[in-house]
Coordinates of C-alpha atoms in Angstrom, one line a residue:
M1 CA 133.0 139.2 -5.2
M2 CA 135.6 136.8 -6.6
N3 CA 134.2 134.6 -9.4
T4 CA 135.4 131.1 -10.5
A5 CA 137.6 132.3 -13.3
N6 CA 139.4 134.7 -11.0
K7 CA 139.8 132.1 -8.3
L8 CA 141.5 129.8 -10.8
T9 CA 143.9 132.6 -11.7
L10 CA 144.7 133.1 -8.1
L11 CA 145.2 129.3 -7.7
R12 CA 147.7 129.4 -10.6
I13 CA 149.7 132.1 -8.8
A14 CA 149.5 130.1 -5.5
I15 CA 150.8 127.0 -7.2
I16 CA 154.0 128.7 -8.4
P17 CA 155.8 128.6 -5.0
V18 CA 154.8 124.9 -4.6
F19 CA 156.2 124.3 -8.1
L20 CA 159.5 125.9 -7.1
L21 CA 159.6 124.3 -3.7
V22 CA 159.4 120.8 -5.3
L23 CA 162.3 121.7 -7.5
Y24 CA 164.5 123.3 -4.8
L25 CA 163.9 120.5 -2.2
K26 CA 164.9 118.0 -4.8
V27 CA 162.3 115.5 -3.7
P28 CA 162.5 112.1 -5.4
G29 CA 161.2 112.5 -9.0
A30 CA 161.2 116.3 -8.6
N31 CA 161.3 117.0 -12.3
Y32 CA 158.2 114.8 -12.8
W33 CA 156.4 116.3 -9.9
A34 CA 157.2 119.8 -11.1
L35 CA 156.1 118.9 -14.6
G36 CA 152.8 117.7 -13.3
I37 CA 152.4 120.9 -11.3
F38 CA 153.3 123.0 -14.3
I39 CA 150.8 121.2 -16.5
A40 CA 148.1 121.5 -13.9
A41 CA 148.8 125.3 -13.5
S42 CA 148.9 125.7 -17.3
L43 CA 145.5 123.9 -17.6
T44 CA 144.0 126.4 -15.1
D45 CA 144.8 129.1 -17.6
T46 CA 142.8 127.4 -20.3
L47 CA 140.0 126.6 -17.9
D48 CA 139.8 130.1 -16.4
G49 CA 139.7 131.7 -19.9
Y50 CA 136.9 129.3 -21.0
I51 CA 134.9 130.0 -17.8
A52 CA 135.4 133.7 -18.1
R53 CA 134.2 133.8 -21.7
H54 CA 131.5 131.1 -21.5
Y55 CA 129.9 132.3 -18.2
N56 CA 130.5 136.0 -18.8
Q57 CA 132.9 136.3 -15.9
I58 CA 135.3 138.7 -17.6
T59 CA 136.5 141.3 -15.1
D60 CA 139.2 144.0 -15.0
F61 CA 140.9 141.9 -12.3
G62 CA 141.0 138.9 -14.6
K63 CA 142.2 141.0 -17.6
F64 CA 145.1 142.1 -15.4
M65 CA 145.9 139.1 -13.3
D66 CA 145.5 136.3 -15.9
P67 CA 148.3 137.3 -18.2
L68 CA 150.4 138.2 -15.2
A69 CA 149.9 134.8 -13.7
D70 CA 151.0 133.2 -17.0
K71 CA 154.1 135.3 -17.1
M72 CA 154.9 134.4 -13.5
L73 CA 154.6 130.7 -14.2
V74 CA 156.7 130.8 -17.3
V75 CA 159.4 132.9 -15.8
A76 CA 159.5 130.7 -12.7
A77 CA 160.1 127.6 -14.9
L78 CA 162.7 129.4 -17.2
L79 CA 164.5 130.7 -14.1
W80 CA 164.9 127.2 -12.9
F81 CA 166.3 126.1 -16.3
V82 CA 168.8 129.0 -16.1
E83 CA 169.8 128.0 -12.6
I84 CA 170.5 124.4 -13.5
G85 CA 172.4 125.4 -16.6
Q86 CA 169.8 124.1 -19.1
M87 CA 169.1 127.5 -20.5
P88 CA 171.4 130.5 -20.9
G89 CA 170.5 133.7 -19.0
W90 CA 170.4 135.8 -22.2
A91 CA 167.5 133.7 -23.5
L92 CA 165.5 134.3 -20.4
L93 CA 166.4 138.0 -20.7
V94 CA 164.9 138.0 -24.2
V95 CA 161.6 136.6 -22.8
I96 CA 161.5 139.1 -19.9
V97 CA 162.4 142.2 -22.1
R98 CA 159.7 141.2 -24.6
E99 CA 157.1 140.9 -21.8
F100 CA 158.0 144.3 -20.3
A101 CA 158.1 146.0 -23.8
V102 CA 154.7 144.6 -24.9
S103 CA 153.1 145.4 -21.4
G104 CA 154.5 148.9 -21.7
L105 CA 153.1 149.3 -25.2
R106 CA 149.7 148.1 -24.0
M107 CA 149.8 150.6 -21.1
I108 CA 150.5 153.5 -23.4
A109 CA 147.8 152.3 -25.8
A110 CA 145.3 152.0 -22.9
D111 CA 146.2 155.5 -21.8
K112 CA 145.2 156.7 -25.3
G113 CA 142.0 154.7 -25.2
R114 CA 143.1 151.9 -27.4
V115 CA 143.2 148.2 -26.5
I116 CA 145.8 146.0 -28.0
A117 CA 144.4 142.5 -28.1
A118 CA 146.5 139.4 -28.0
G119 CA 147.7 138.7 -31.5
W120 CA 148.0 135.4 -33.2
S121 CA 151.8 135.4 -32.9
G122 CA 151.5 136.1 -29.2
K123 CA 149.2 133.1 -28.8
V124 CA 151.6 130.9 -30.8
K125 CA 154.5 132.2 -28.6
T126 CA 152.6 131.3 -25.4
A127 CA 151.6 127.8 -26.6
S128 CA 155.0 126.9 -28.0
T129 CA 156.7 128.2 -24.9
M130 CA 154.5 126.1 -22.7
V131 CA 155.0 123.0 -24.8
C132 CA 158.8 123.6 -24.8
I133 CA 158.9 124.0 -21.0
V134 CA 157.0 120.7 -20.7
L135 CA 159.6 119.0 -23.0
M136 CA 162.5 120.6 -21.2
F137 CA 161.4 118.9 -17.9
L138 CA 161.7 115.5 -19.6
P139 CA 165.0 113.7 -20.1
I140 CA 165.4 114.8 -23.7
E141 CA 168.5 114.8 -25.9
P142 CA 170.6 118.0 -25.7
L143 CA 169.7 118.7 -29.4
F144 CA 166.0 118.8 -28.6
N145 CA 166.7 121.1 -25.6
Q146 CA 168.5 123.5 -28.0
I147 CA 165.5 123.3 -30.5
C148 CA 163.2 124.2 -27.6
L149 CA 165.4 127.1 -26.7
A150 CA 165.4 128.3 -30.3
V151 CA 161.6 128.0 -30.5
I152 CA 161.1 130.0 -27.3
V153 CA 163.6 132.8 -28.3
L154 CA 162.4 133.0 -32.0
T155 CA 158.7 133.0 -31.3
T156 CA 159.3 135.6 -28.4
I157 CA 161.2 137.9 -30.7
Y158 CA 158.8 137.5 -33.6
S159 CA 155.7 138.2 -31.6
G160 CA 157.3 141.2 -29.9
V161 CA 158.4 142.7 -33.2
E162 CA 154.9 142.1 -34.6
Y163 CA 153.2 143.9 -31.7
F164 CA 155.4 146.9 -32.2
L165 CA 155.1 146.9 -36.0
K166 CA 151.3 146.7 -35.7
N167 CA 150.9 149.1 -32.8
G168 CA 154.0 151.2 -32.7
D169 CA 152.0 154.3 -33.8
V170 CA 150.7 154.6 -30.2
L171 CA 154.3 155.7 -29.3
L172 CA 154.1 158.7 -31.6

C-alpha cells in the first residue's frame, strides 16, 4: 500500500515533466511558472520527509525513491540552465559524477551491511543547490549567477570528497 510520504515523492517525480514543459513551451512568464513549480516540488521533499519520520511511514521504497526524485528535479533544472547557456556543461557534469560516485559508494557499503547516512555536508550541498537554482530562475546579475555556480560546484565537490574520506574504507 502506498503511504502519504511515498505519494508525495511520486508527485515530485510527476511534476518534473510539467516543469520542463513550461520551460520548453516558453509560455508567458515561463521562468516564474517554472520557479513556482520547482519550489512546490522542492517543498514536497521537505513535507514527505517530515511525514515519513513523524508518522512512521519510512519504507524501502521511500529510501530509494526520495533521493532519486531530488536528483531528478535538480538535474532537470540544471540541464535547462546548460541548454540556455546560463551554466557550463562541465559544472553539471561535476554534479552528476558526484551523485553517481556517492550512490555507488552507498551500494557497495550496503552490500557489506553498512549504511552511509546523509552527512552534514550533503545536506548543505542539497539546500544550497536548491536555493541557487531558485535564484538562477530570477533575473539576477551575471555576477550572482557565477556565485551560484561556484556554490553549487564547490559544495558538490566538498561533500563528495567528504563522503569518500569518511567511508572510502568500504572500497578496500
